[in-house]
PDB file of C-alpha atoms in Angstrom:
ATOM      1  CA  MET S   1      -0.136   0.100  -0.062  1.00 44.00           C
ATOM      2  CA  ASP S   2       1.320   3.354  -0.796  1.00 49.00           C
ATOM      3  CA  ARG S   3       1.841   5.762   2.128  1.00 50.00           C
ATOM      4  CA  LEU S   4       1.215   9.395   1.859  1.00 46.00           C
ATOM      5  CA  GLU S   5       3.490  11.709   3.723  1.00 49.00           C
ATOM      6  CA  SER S   6       2.309  15.373   4.627  1.00 45.00           C
ATOM      7  CA  ARG S   7       4.634  18.371   5.416  1.00 48.00           C
ATOM      8  CA  THR S   8       3.737  21.821   6.660  1.00 51.00           C
ATOM      9  CA  LEU S   9       5.188  24.363   4.444  1.00 55.00           C
ATOM     10  CA  LEU S  10       6.742  27.440   6.248  1.00 59.00           C
ATOM     11  CA  SER S  11       5.317  30.932   5.607  1.00 78.00           C
ATOM     12  CA  ALA S  12       7.493  32.747   3.265  1.00 87.00           C
ATOM     13  CA  PRO S  13       9.942  35.346   4.755  1.00 93.00           C
ATOM     14  CA  THR S  14       9.328  38.996   4.593  1.00 94.00           C
ATOM     15  CA  ILE S  15      11.538  42.171   4.572  1.00 96.00           C
ATOM     16  CA  ASP S  16      10.109  45.488   5.598  1.00 95.00           C
ATOM     17  CA  GLY S  17      11.618  48.970   6.224  1.00 95.00           C
ATOM     18  CA  THR S  18      14.213  49.203   3.480  1.00 95.00           C
ATOM     19  CA  LEU S  19      14.796  52.746   2.048  1.00 93.00           C
ATOM     20  CA  GLY S  20      16.083  54.040  -1.206  1.00 91.00           C
ATOM     21  CA  ASP S  21      18.276  56.994  -1.899  1.00 93.00           C
ATOM     22  CA  GLN S  22      19.687  57.501   1.425  1.00 95.00           C
ATOM     23  CA  VAL S  23      22.065  60.529   0.995  1.00 95.00           C
ATOM     24  CA  ILE S  24      25.433  61.022   2.934  1.00 91.00           C
ATOM     25  CA  ALA S  25      28.674  62.691   2.498  1.00 85.00           C
ATOM     26  CA  ASP S  26      31.490  60.411   1.584  1.00 83.00           C
ATOM     27  CA  THR S  27      33.280  61.044   4.871  1.00 76.00           C
ATOM     28  CA  GLN S  28      30.290  59.817   6.846  1.00 79.00           C
ATOM     29  CA  VAL S  29      29.193  56.415   7.988  1.00 81.00           C
ATOM     30  CA  LEU S  30      25.619  55.252   7.751  1.00 90.00           C
ATOM     31  CA  ALA S  31      23.420  52.597   9.335  1.00 93.00           C
ATOM     32  CA  LEU S  32      21.575  52.016   6.187  1.00 95.00           C
ATOM     33  CA  PHE S  33      19.327  49.114   7.566  1.00 96.00           C
ATOM     34  CA  ALA S  34      18.336  50.827  10.755  1.00 94.00           C
ATOM     35  CA  GLY S  35      14.546  50.279  10.227  1.00 94.00           C
ATOM     36  CA  VAL S  36      14.527  47.145   8.369  1.00 96.00           C
ATOM     37  CA  VAL S  37      12.732  44.040   9.818  1.00 96.00           C
ATOM     38  CA  ILE S  38      13.108  40.405   8.724  1.00 96.00           C
ATOM     39  CA  ASP S  39      10.129  38.235   9.503  1.00 94.00           C
ATOM     40  CA  SER S  40       9.847  34.407   9.404  1.00 93.00           C
ATOM     41  CA  PRO S  41       8.703  31.689  11.878  1.00 91.00           C
ATOM     42  CA  GLU S  42      11.897  29.640  11.208  1.00 90.00           C
ATOM     43  CA  ASP S  43      15.430  30.370  10.792  1.00 94.00           C
ATOM     44  CA  VAL S  44      16.688  32.174   7.658  1.00 95.00           C
ATOM     45  CA  VAL S  45      19.796  32.861   5.701  1.00 96.00           C
ATOM     46  CA  VAL S  46      20.230  36.393   4.871  1.00 98.00           C
ATOM     47  CA  THR S  47      22.784  37.614   2.320  1.00 97.00           C
ATOM     48  CA  ILE S  48      23.730  41.074   1.203  1.00 97.00           C
ATOM     49  CA  GLU S  49      25.742  41.907  -2.155  1.00 96.00           C
ATOM     50  CA  HIS S  50      26.894  45.404  -3.216  1.00 95.00           C
ATOM     51  CA  GLU S  51      29.776  46.761  -5.190  1.00 92.00           C
ATOM     52  CA  ALA S  52      32.861  46.419  -2.789  1.00 88.00           C
ATOM     53  CA  SER S  53      34.798  49.292  -4.475  1.00 89.00           C
ATOM     54  CA  HIS S  54      32.172  51.788  -3.413  1.00 91.00           C
ATOM     55  CA  GLY S  55      32.804  51.167   0.402  1.00 86.00           C
ATOM     56  CA  VAL S  56      32.951  48.939   3.473  1.00 83.00           C
ATOM     57  CA  LEU S  57      30.059  47.190   4.790  1.00 87.00           C
ATOM     58  CA  ALA S  58      30.957  46.261   8.384  1.00 83.00           C
ATOM     59  CA  GLY S  59      29.157  44.417  11.240  1.00 81.00           C
ATOM     60  CA  SER S  60      28.507  40.852  12.455  1.00 84.00           C
ATOM     61  CA  PHE S  61      27.714  39.165   9.072  1.00 88.00           C
ATOM     62  CA  GLU S  62      30.269  36.908   7.852  1.00 85.00           C
ATOM     63  CA  MET S  63      31.915  37.637   4.579  1.00 81.00           C
ATOM     64  CA  ILE S  64      31.818  34.386   2.246  1.00 84.00           C
ATOM     65  CA  ASP S  65      33.113  34.898  -1.460  1.00 85.00           C
ATOM     66  CA  GLY S  66      32.525  38.490  -1.379  1.00 84.00           C
ATOM     67  CA  VAL S  67      28.955  38.073  -0.009  1.00 93.00           C
ATOM     68  CA  HIS S  68      27.853  39.156   3.416  1.00 94.00           C
ATOM     69  CA  ARG S  69      25.984  36.315   5.091  1.00 94.00           C
ATOM     70  CA  PHE S  70      24.006  35.673   8.259  1.00 96.00           C
ATOM     71  CA  GLU S  71      22.081  32.578   9.548  1.00 95.00           C
ATOM     72  CA  GLY S  72      19.799  32.371  12.456  1.00 95.00           C
ATOM     73  CA  PRO S  73      16.338  33.341  13.721  1.00 95.00           C
ATOM     74  CA  ALA S  74      14.502  36.139  12.074  1.00 95.00           C
ATOM     75  CA  SER S  75      14.834  38.510  15.358  1.00 95.00           C
ATOM     76  CA  GLU S  76      18.697  37.957  15.367  1.00 96.00           C
ATOM     77  CA  ALA S  77      19.011  38.499  11.608  1.00 96.00           C
ATOM     78  CA  THR S  78      17.022  41.859  11.992  1.00 96.00           C
ATOM     79  CA  SER S  79      19.474  42.845  14.936  1.00 96.00           C
ATOM     80  CA  ALA S  80      22.404  41.813  12.919  1.00 95.00           C
ATOM     81  CA  LEU S  81      21.084  43.799   9.869  1.00 96.00           C
ATOM     82  CA  ARG S  82      20.352  46.827  11.729  1.00 95.00           C
ATOM     83  CA  GLY S  83      23.899  46.849  13.219  1.00 92.00           C
ATOM     84  CA  LEU S  84      25.625  46.912   9.722  1.00 93.00           C
ATOM     85  CA  ARG S  85      27.461  50.187   8.818  1.00 87.00           C
ATOM     86  CA  PHE S  86      28.475  51.469   5.459  1.00 91.00           C
ATOM     87  CA  ASP S  87      31.422  53.754   5.052  1.00 82.00           C
ATOM     88  CA  PRO S  88      31.630  55.173   1.561  1.00 86.00           C
ATOM     89  CA  THR S  89      35.074  55.066  -0.066  1.00 81.00           C
ATOM     90  CA  ASP S  90      36.390  58.639  -0.062  1.00 75.00           C
ATOM     91  CA  GLY S  91      37.177  60.529  -3.240  1.00 73.00           C
ATOM     92  CA  ARG S  92      35.907  57.833  -5.756  1.00 81.00           C
ATOM     93  CA  VAL S  93      34.053  60.883  -7.725  1.00 84.00           C
ATOM     94  CA  ASP S  94      35.008  64.428  -8.160  1.00 81.00           C
ATOM     95  CA  VAL S  95      33.942  66.875  -5.551  1.00 80.00           C
ATOM     96  CA  GLY S  96      30.188  67.828  -5.770  1.00 83.00           C
ATOM     97  CA  GLU S  97      29.486  64.774  -7.633  1.00 89.00           C
ATOM     98  CA  THR S  98      27.425  61.689  -6.400  1.00 94.00           C
ATOM     99  CA  GLU S  99      27.801  57.918  -6.501  1.00 95.00           C
ATOM    100  CA  GLU S 100      24.863  55.557  -5.921  1.00 96.00           C
ATOM    101  CA  THR S 101      25.462  52.113  -4.095  1.00 96.00           C
ATOM    102  CA  ARG S 102      22.881  49.558  -4.530  1.00 96.00           C
ATOM    103  CA  PHE S 103      22.519  46.777  -1.646  1.00 97.00           C
ATOM    104  CA  THR S 104      20.491  43.533  -2.606  1.00 97.00           C
ATOM    105  CA  ILE S 105      19.203  41.810   0.601  1.00 97.00           C
ATOM    106  CA  THR S 106      18.087  38.147  -0.058  1.00 97.00           C
ATOM    107  CA  VAL S 107      16.311  36.146   2.717  1.00 97.00           C
ATOM    108  CA  THR S 108      15.788  32.231   2.313  1.00 95.00           C
ATOM    109  CA  ASN S 109      13.842  29.975   4.763  1.00 92.00           C
ATOM    110  CA  ALA S 110      14.199  26.420   5.166  1.00 88.00           C
ATOM    111  CA  ASP S 111      11.860  25.434   2.488  1.00 88.00           C
ATOM    112  CA  GLY S 112      13.872  27.324  -0.107  1.00 89.00           C
ATOM    113  CA  GLU S 113      11.417  30.006  -0.458  1.00 91.00           C
ATOM    114  CA  VAL S 114      13.337  33.316  -1.267  1.00 92.00           C
ATOM    115  CA  VAL S 115      12.455  37.001  -1.001  1.00 94.00           C
ATOM    116  CA  ASP S 116      14.725  39.932  -1.873  1.00 94.00           C
ATOM    117  CA  ASP S 117      14.725  43.791  -1.847  1.00 95.00           C
ATOM    118  CA  ARG S 118      16.998  46.606  -2.430  1.00 94.00           C
ATOM    119  CA  THR S 119      18.425  49.621  -0.555  1.00 95.00           C
ATOM    120  CA  THR S 120      20.434  52.369  -2.137  1.00 96.00           C
ATOM    121  CA  VAL S 121      22.874  54.946  -0.707  1.00 96.00           C
ATOM    122  CA  VAL S 122      23.816  57.879  -2.568  1.00 96.00           C
ATOM    123  CA  SER S 123      27.266  59.427  -1.301  1.00 93.00           C
ATOM    124  CA  VAL S 124      28.409  62.889  -2.015  1.00 89.00           C
ATOM    125  CA  ALA S 125      32.023  63.886  -2.437  1.00 84.00           C
ATOM    126  CA  ILE S 126      32.493  67.042  -0.134  1.00 78.00           C
ATOM    127  CA  ASP S 127      35.085  69.843  -1.036  1.00 71.00           C
ATOM    128  CA  GLY S 128      37.757  70.726   1.474  1.00 68.00           C
ATOM    129  CA  THR S 129      37.027  68.266   4.018  1.00 78.00           C
ATOM    130  CA  PRO S 130      39.802  66.091   5.592  1.00 88.00           C
ATOM    131  CA  ARG S 131      39.102  62.364   5.428  1.00 86.00           C
ATOM    132  CA  ILE S 132      39.280  59.471   7.965  1.00 90.00           C
ATOM    133  CA  LEU S 133      39.814  56.194   6.194  1.00 87.00           C
ATOM    134  CA  GLY S 134      40.194  52.582   7.111  1.00 89.00           C
ATOM    135  CA  THR S 135      38.104  52.357  10.324  1.00 90.00           C
ATOM    136  CA  LEU S 136      36.543  49.086  11.347  1.00 89.00           C
ATOM    137  CA  LEU S 137      33.516  47.947  13.360  1.00 85.00           C
ATOM    138  CA  GLU S 138      33.175  45.215  15.742  1.00 86.00           C
ATOM    139  CA  GLN S 139      36.744  44.290  16.395  1.00 95.00           C
ATOM    140  CA  SER S 140      36.996  41.377  18.981  1.00 95.00           C
ATOM    141  CA  THR S 141      38.962  41.074  21.919  1.00 96.00           C
ATOM    142  CA  THR S 142      38.669  39.979  25.604  1.00 95.00           C
ATOM    143  CA  ASP S 143      38.456  42.075  28.763  1.00 94.00           C
ATOM    144  CA  THR S 144      41.885  40.667  29.580  1.00 93.00           C
ATOM    145  CA  SER S 145      43.707  41.723  26.289  1.00 95.00           C
ATOM    146  CA  SER S 146      44.431  45.032  24.796  1.00 97.00           C
ATOM    147  CA  ILE S 147      43.940  46.008  21.070  1.00 98.00           C
ATOM    148  CA  THR S 148      44.911  48.477  18.465  1.00 98.00           C
ATOM    149  CA  PRO S 149      41.642  49.474  17.161  1.00 98.00           C
ATOM    150  CA  PHE S 150      43.061  52.128  14.726  1.00 98.00           C
ATOM    151  CA  ALA S 151      45.643  50.059  13.228  1.00 97.00           C
ATOM    152  CA  ASN S 152      44.259  50.620   9.565  1.00 95.00           C
ATOM    153  CA  VAL S 153      43.202  54.074   9.952  1.00 96.00           C
ATOM    154  CA  GLN S 154      44.462  56.627   7.543  1.00 94.00           C
ATOM    155  CA  ILE S 155      44.103  60.361   7.788  1.00 94.00           C
ATOM    156  CA  ALA S 156      44.053  62.321   4.573  1.00 89.00           C
ATOM    157  CA  SER S 157      43.634  66.006   3.688  1.00 87.00           C
ATOM    158  CA  PRO S 158      43.625  66.670  -0.126  1.00 78.00           C
ATOM    159  CA  GLY S 159      45.677  69.673  -0.993  1.00 75.00           C
ATOM    160  CA  ARG S 160      46.948  70.293   2.655  1.00 84.00           C
ATOM    161  CA  ASP S 161      49.289  67.245   3.306  1.00 84.00           C
ATOM    162  CA  HIS S 162      51.718  69.641   5.193  1.00 90.00           C
ATOM    163  CA  ALA S 163      49.225  71.653   7.318  1.00 92.00           C
ATOM    164  CA  MET S 164      48.691  71.187  10.897  1.00 95.00           C
ATOM    165  CA  HIS S 165      45.200  69.392  11.823  1.00 97.00           C
ATOM    166  CA  THR S 166      43.690  68.701  15.098  1.00 97.00           C
ATOM    167  CA  LEU S 167      42.615  65.125  15.825  1.00 98.00           C
ATOM    168  CA  THR S 168      40.305  63.967  18.647  1.00 97.00           C
ATOM    169  CA  ILE S 169      39.122  60.452  19.556  1.00 98.00           C
ATOM    170  CA  GLU S 170      36.457  59.882  22.269  1.00 95.00           C
ATOM    171  CA  MET S 171      35.100  56.999  23.605  1.00 95.00           C
ATOM    172  CA  ASP S 172      31.315  56.397  24.330  1.00 91.00           C
ATOM    173  CA  ASN S 173      31.976  55.514  27.982  1.00 93.00           C
ATOM    174  CA  ASP S 174      35.209  56.047  30.038  1.00 94.00           C
ATOM    175  CA  ALA S 175      34.110  53.152  32.471  1.00 95.00           C
ATOM    176  CA  LYS S 176      34.496  50.577  29.596  1.00 96.00           C
ATOM    177  CA  GLY S 177      38.256  50.958  29.668  1.00 97.00           C
ATOM    178  CA  GLU S 178      41.084  53.390  28.536  1.00 97.00           C
ATOM    179  CA  ILE S 179      43.128  54.326  25.493  1.00 97.00           C
ATOM    180  CA  GLU S 180      46.513  53.535  27.012  1.00 96.00           C
ATOM    181  CA  GLY S 181      48.148  56.645  28.330  1.00 94.00           C
ATOM    182  CA  HIS S 182      45.111  58.969  27.473  1.00 96.00           C
ATOM    183  CA  GLY S 183      42.196  57.617  29.422  1.00 93.00           C
ATOM    184  CA  GLY S 184      38.952  58.027  27.408  1.00 94.00           C
ATOM    185  CA  PHE S 185      39.794  61.258  25.404  1.00 96.00           C
ATOM    186  CA  VAL S 186      42.648  61.929  23.091  1.00 97.00           C
ATOM    187  CA  THR S 187      43.702  65.080  21.267  1.00 97.00           C
ATOM    188  CA  LEU S 188      46.547  65.042  18.685  1.00 98.00           C
ATOM    189  CA  ARG S 189      48.060  67.794  16.569  1.00 97.00           C
ATOM    190  CA  GLY S 190      50.179  67.307  13.388  1.00 96.00           C
ATOM    191  CA  THR S 191      50.089  66.825   9.684  1.00 96.00           C
ATOM    192  CA  PRO S 192      47.796  63.933   8.158  1.00 95.00           C
ATOM    193  CA  ASP S 193      50.814  61.560   7.855  1.00 96.00           C
ATOM    194  CA  VAL S 194      52.040  62.178  11.516  1.00 97.00           C
ATOM    195  CA  LEU S 195      48.441  61.713  12.687  1.00 98.00           C
ATOM    196  CA  THR S 196      48.037  58.550  10.691  1.00 98.00           C
ATOM    197  CA  GLU S 197      51.207  57.152  12.422  1.00 98.00           C
ATOM    198  CA  ALA S 198      50.048  58.302  15.943  1.00 98.00           C
ATOM    199  CA  ILE S 199      46.422  57.105  15.739  1.00 98.00           C
ATOM    200  CA  ARG S 200      47.584  53.582  14.449  1.00 98.00           C
ATOM    201  CA  SER S 201      49.932  53.027  17.613  1.00 98.00           C
ATOM    202  CA  LEU S 202      46.961  53.820  20.153  1.00 98.00           C
ATOM    203  CA  VAL S 203      46.105  50.895  22.274  1.00 98.00           C
ATOM    204  CA  PHE S 204      42.729  50.301  23.849  1.00 98.00           C
ATOM    205  CA  VAL S 205      42.611  48.352  27.215  1.00 98.00           C
ATOM    206  CA  PRO S 206      39.074  47.105  28.001  1.00 97.00           C
ATOM    207  CA  ALA S 207      37.841  47.330  31.650  1.00 94.00           C
ATOM    208  CA  SER S 208      37.857  43.800  33.177  1.00 90.00           C
ATOM    209  CA  ASN S 209      34.817  42.182  34.808  1.00 87.00           C
ATOM    210  CA  ARG S 210      32.210  44.822  33.886  1.00 88.00           C
ATOM    211  CA  VAL S 211      29.795  42.004  32.598  1.00 86.00           C
ATOM    212  CA  THR S 212      29.126  38.493  33.210  1.00 83.00           C
ATOM    213  CA  PRO S 213      31.779  35.912  32.106  1.00 85.00           C
ATOM    214  CA  GLY S 214      30.773  34.948  28.393  1.00 87.00           C
ATOM    215  CA  GLU S 215      28.955  38.138  27.841  1.00 88.00           C
ATOM    216  CA  THR S 216      30.403  40.987  25.610  1.00 90.00           C
ATOM    217  CA  GLU S 217      30.314  44.812  25.853  1.00 91.00           C
ATOM    218  CA  THR S 218      30.781  46.948  22.876  1.00 90.00           C
ATOM    219  CA  THR S 219      32.903  50.325  23.024  1.00 93.00           C
ATOM    220  CA  GLY S 220      32.318  53.022  20.429  1.00 90.00           C
ATOM    221  CA  PHE S 221      34.842  55.530  19.393  1.00 94.00           C
ATOM    222  CA  THR S 222      34.276  58.939  17.659  1.00 90.00           C
ATOM    223  CA  ILE S 223      37.206  60.132  15.798  1.00 95.00           C
ATOM    224  CA  ASP S 224      37.211  63.848  14.512  1.00 94.00           C
ATOM    225  CA  ILE S 225      39.728  65.649  12.260  1.00 94.00           C
ATOM    226  CA  SER S 226      39.507  69.300  11.690  1.00 93.00           C
ATOM    227  CA  ILE S 227      41.364  72.092   9.868  1.00 91.00           C
ATOM    228  CA  ASP S 228      40.451  75.790   9.338  1.00 88.00           C
ATOM    229  CA  GLY S 229      36.638  75.008  10.106  1.00 84.00           C
ATOM    230  CA  ASP S 230      36.556  72.062   8.074  1.00 86.00           C
ATOM    231  CA  ARG S 231      35.672  68.931   9.832  1.00 86.00           C
ATOM    232  CA  ALA S 232      35.117  65.130   9.318  1.00 87.00           C
ATOM    233  CA  THR S 233      33.792  62.751  11.882  1.00 85.00           C
ATOM    234  CA  ASP S 234      33.779  59.043  11.861  1.00 87.00           C
ATOM    235  CA  LEU S 235      31.832  56.641  14.001  1.00 81.00           C
ATOM    236  CA  GLY S 236      33.088  53.529  12.292  1.00 82.00           C
ATOM    237  CA  THR S 237      35.308  52.171  15.003  1.00 91.00           C
ATOM    238  CA  THR S 238      33.848  49.712  17.626  1.00 89.00           C
ATOM    239  CA  VAL S 239      35.564  47.043  19.935  1.00 94.00           C
ATOM    240  CA  ILE S 240      33.695  44.106  21.232  1.00 93.00           C
ATOM    241  CA  SER S 241      35.136  42.705  24.296  1.00 95.00           C
ATOM    242  CA  MET S 242      34.212  39.417  25.919  1.00 93.00           C
ATOM    243  CA  SER S 243      34.437  38.968  29.612  1.00 91.00           C
ATOM    244  CA  MET S 244      36.529  36.118  30.714  1.00 88.00           C
ATOM    245  CA  ASN S 245      35.875  33.911  33.717  1.00 82.00           C
ATOM    246  CA  ASP S 246      38.635  34.789  36.136  1.00 76.00           C
ATOM    247  CA  ALA S 247      39.756  31.984  38.527  1.00 78.00           C
ATOM    248  CA  PRO S 248      38.968  32.601  42.278  1.00 80.00           C
ATOM    249  CA  VAL S 249      42.021  34.061  44.289  1.00 79.00           C
ATOM    250  CA  ILE S 250      43.391  32.578  47.460  1.00 80.00           C
ATOM    251  CA  THR S 251      45.348  34.999  49.660  1.00 80.00           C
ATOM    252  CA  GLY S 252      46.924  34.737  53.011  1.00 76.00           C
ATOM    253  CA  ALA S 253      47.769  30.877  52.847  1.00 75.00           C
ATOM    254  CA  GLY S 254      51.209  29.399  53.304  1.00 69.00           C
ATOM    255  CA  GLN S 255      51.830  30.362  56.877  1.00 71.00           C
ATOM    256  CA  THR S 256      53.729  28.275  59.408  1.00 68.00           C
ATOM    257  CA  HIS S 257      52.030  27.838  62.847  1.00 66.00           C
ATOM    258  CA  LEU S 258      53.936  26.463  65.853  1.00 67.00           C
ATOM    259  CA  ILE S 259      51.688  24.546  68.085  1.00 67.00           C
ATOM    260  CA  GLY S 260      51.997  21.961  70.779  1.00 59.00           C
ATOM    261  CA  GLU S 261      50.703  18.243  70.629  1.00 67.00           C
ATOM    262  CA  HIS S 262      46.988  17.887  71.369  1.00 65.00           C
ATOM    263  CA  THR S 263      46.531  21.763  70.852  1.00 67.00           C
ATOM    264  CA  ALA S 264      43.807  22.978  68.461  1.00 69.00           C
ATOM    265  CA  ILE S 265      44.390  25.918  66.152  1.00 69.00           C
ATOM    266  CA  ALA S 266      42.387  27.830  63.523  1.00 72.00           C
ATOM    267  CA  PRO S 267      45.028  27.756  60.739  1.00 74.00           C
ATOM    268  CA  PHE S 268      43.047  29.751  58.269  1.00 76.00           C
ATOM    269  CA  ILE S 269      42.080  32.921  60.055  1.00 78.00           C
ATOM    270  CA  ASP S 270      44.080  35.098  57.718  1.00 78.00           C
ATOM    271  CA  VAL S 271      43.179  33.193  54.435  1.00 78.00           C
ATOM    272  CA  ALA S 272      40.779  35.205  52.193  1.00 79.00           C
ATOM    273  CA  ILE S 273      38.981  33.946  49.032  1.00 81.00           C
ATOM    274  CA  THR S 274      37.930  36.327  46.216  1.00 78.00           C
ATOM    275  CA  ASP S 275      35.969  36.030  43.000  1.00 76.00           C
ATOM    276  CA  ALA S 276      36.781  39.284  40.991  1.00 73.00           C
ATOM    277  CA  ASP S 277      34.140  38.671  38.074  1.00 69.00           C
ATOM    278  CA  ARG S 278      31.223  37.064  40.183  1.00 67.00           C
ATOM    279  CA  PRO S 279      31.108  37.818  43.785  1.00 67.00           C
ATOM    280  CA  GLY S 280      27.714  35.862  44.025  1.00 72.00           C
ATOM    281  CA  GLN S 281      28.886  32.742  42.329  1.00 74.00           C
ATOM    282  CA  MET S 282      28.742  29.637  44.302  1.00 80.00           C
ATOM    283  CA  LEU S 283      32.305  28.279  45.042  1.00 82.00           C
ATOM    284  CA  GLU S 284      33.503  24.931  46.373  1.00 81.00           C
ATOM    285  CA  VAL S 285      36.627  25.033  48.616  1.00 82.00           C
ATOM    286  CA  THR S 286      38.290  21.807  49.636  1.00 83.00           C
ATOM    287  CA  VAL S 287      41.027  21.429  52.305  1.00 82.00           C
ATOM    288  CA  THR S 288      42.938  18.299  52.740  1.00 81.00           C
ATOM    289  CA  LEU S 289      45.575  17.715  55.615  1.00 78.00           C
ATOM    290  CA  ASP S 290      48.663  15.582  54.916  1.00 77.00           C
ATOM    291  CA  GLY S 291      47.884  13.071  57.466  1.00 68.00           C
ATOM    292  CA  ASN S 292      48.909  14.562  60.725  1.00 72.00           C
ATOM    293  CA  GLY S 293      45.967  15.415  62.712  1.00 73.00           C
ATOM    294  CA  SER S 294      42.269  15.938  61.778  1.00 74.00           C
ATOM    295  CA  PHE S 295      39.857  18.827  61.549  1.00 75.00           C
ATOM    296  CA  HIS S 296      37.331  19.310  64.152  1.00 74.00           C
ATOM    297  CA  GLU S 297      33.926  21.233  63.813  1.00 74.00           C
ATOM    298  CA  ASP S 298      31.979  22.088  67.068  1.00 70.00           C
ATOM    299  CA  GLY S 299      34.233  19.959  69.053  1.00 65.00           C
ATOM    300  CA  LEU S 300      33.918  16.641  67.011  1.00 68.00           C
ATOM    301  CA  PRO S 301      36.309  15.235  64.501  1.00 69.00           C
ATOM    302  CA  VAL S 302      35.335  15.610  60.959  1.00 70.00           C
ATOM    303  CA  GLY S 303      38.204  13.755  59.213  1.00 75.00           C
ATOM    304  CA  ASP S 304      41.183  14.870  57.290  1.00 75.00           C
ATOM    305  CA  THR S 305      39.303  16.667  54.455  1.00 80.00           C
ATOM    306  CA  VAL S 306      36.636  19.437  54.511  1.00 78.00           C
ATOM    307  CA  VAL S 307      34.435  20.671  51.848  1.00 80.00           C
ATOM    308  CA  VAL S 308      32.841  24.164  52.212  1.00 79.00           C
ATOM    309  CA  GLY S 309      30.395  25.574  49.596  1.00 77.00           C
ATOM    310  CA  GLY S 310      29.051  29.131  49.156  1.00 74.00           C
ATOM    311  CA  THR S 311      29.809  32.392  47.743  1.00 79.00           C
ATOM    312  CA  ALA S 312      33.303  33.994  48.379  1.00 74.00           C
ATOM    313  CA  SER S 313      32.123  35.883  51.513  1.00 74.00           C
ATOM    314  CA  GLU S 314      30.313  32.829  52.716  1.00 73.00           C
ATOM    315  CA  VAL S 315      33.183  30.431  52.440  1.00 68.00           C
ATOM    316  CA  ASN S 316      35.538  32.974  54.166  1.00 70.00           C
TER     317      ASN S 316
END
């Protein structure tokens, strides 16, 4: 007998909120999908294609064979899409002229149903404005490692290569860490070449233990370059630091106590146990004797091994 099999087809995915002809200066950075929503009851694959020579599209999408790709639930795809930033290539057209960049978004569900949409950005070449090139979004590190987030940045100022410029860098929150030797704000003076060399050498040190181990925190940097009233601002540098699970610390141990035979002592009175990243985390402390003597609790022997559980403050 033949057997019939039935399968529920998934609803086709949808893309809403795309915009056409978003206009920016070629020295700016744009969140071009800020209002886009991907809807699907099942996981989707989202791809984005654009002319790479027109600029950089940076964010949490993977780059595979020149195509930006994200796979996951529709809600996560929406968040990842909204986090993408487009930085037009400076100086590709003459001053005052424009260049259009088309972005094709394709969404595919588990049934192979496909929907696509397009977004366009029009970048305008600005006269007399210094330029900030090579910034990167979502650079990854840990809260125990430093990073040089401006290693690829170039400062350019057509026609004013030997003039003195003012460069500033500001973190979005000083509590997230520091730019080594500067804190959360940097001011530099020099020619474009000198400033390029200086900014590339700057080191960012994330603050430790600000979030739960395994979670991440994003730090944004605003770069500003100015000369004689002409100014360019770039928001295209971010660092994502992951909090590492630091081991608990034992201090005050290793002391030698001289006592007589059949005399009791509290040998750990000066010992302290701390847990830097999660003070409320449950710990297990095991203490084992080498065979000479035994532990007592409330006047009764409890053997040569004691196990204590609780938070760091409780086990102390």
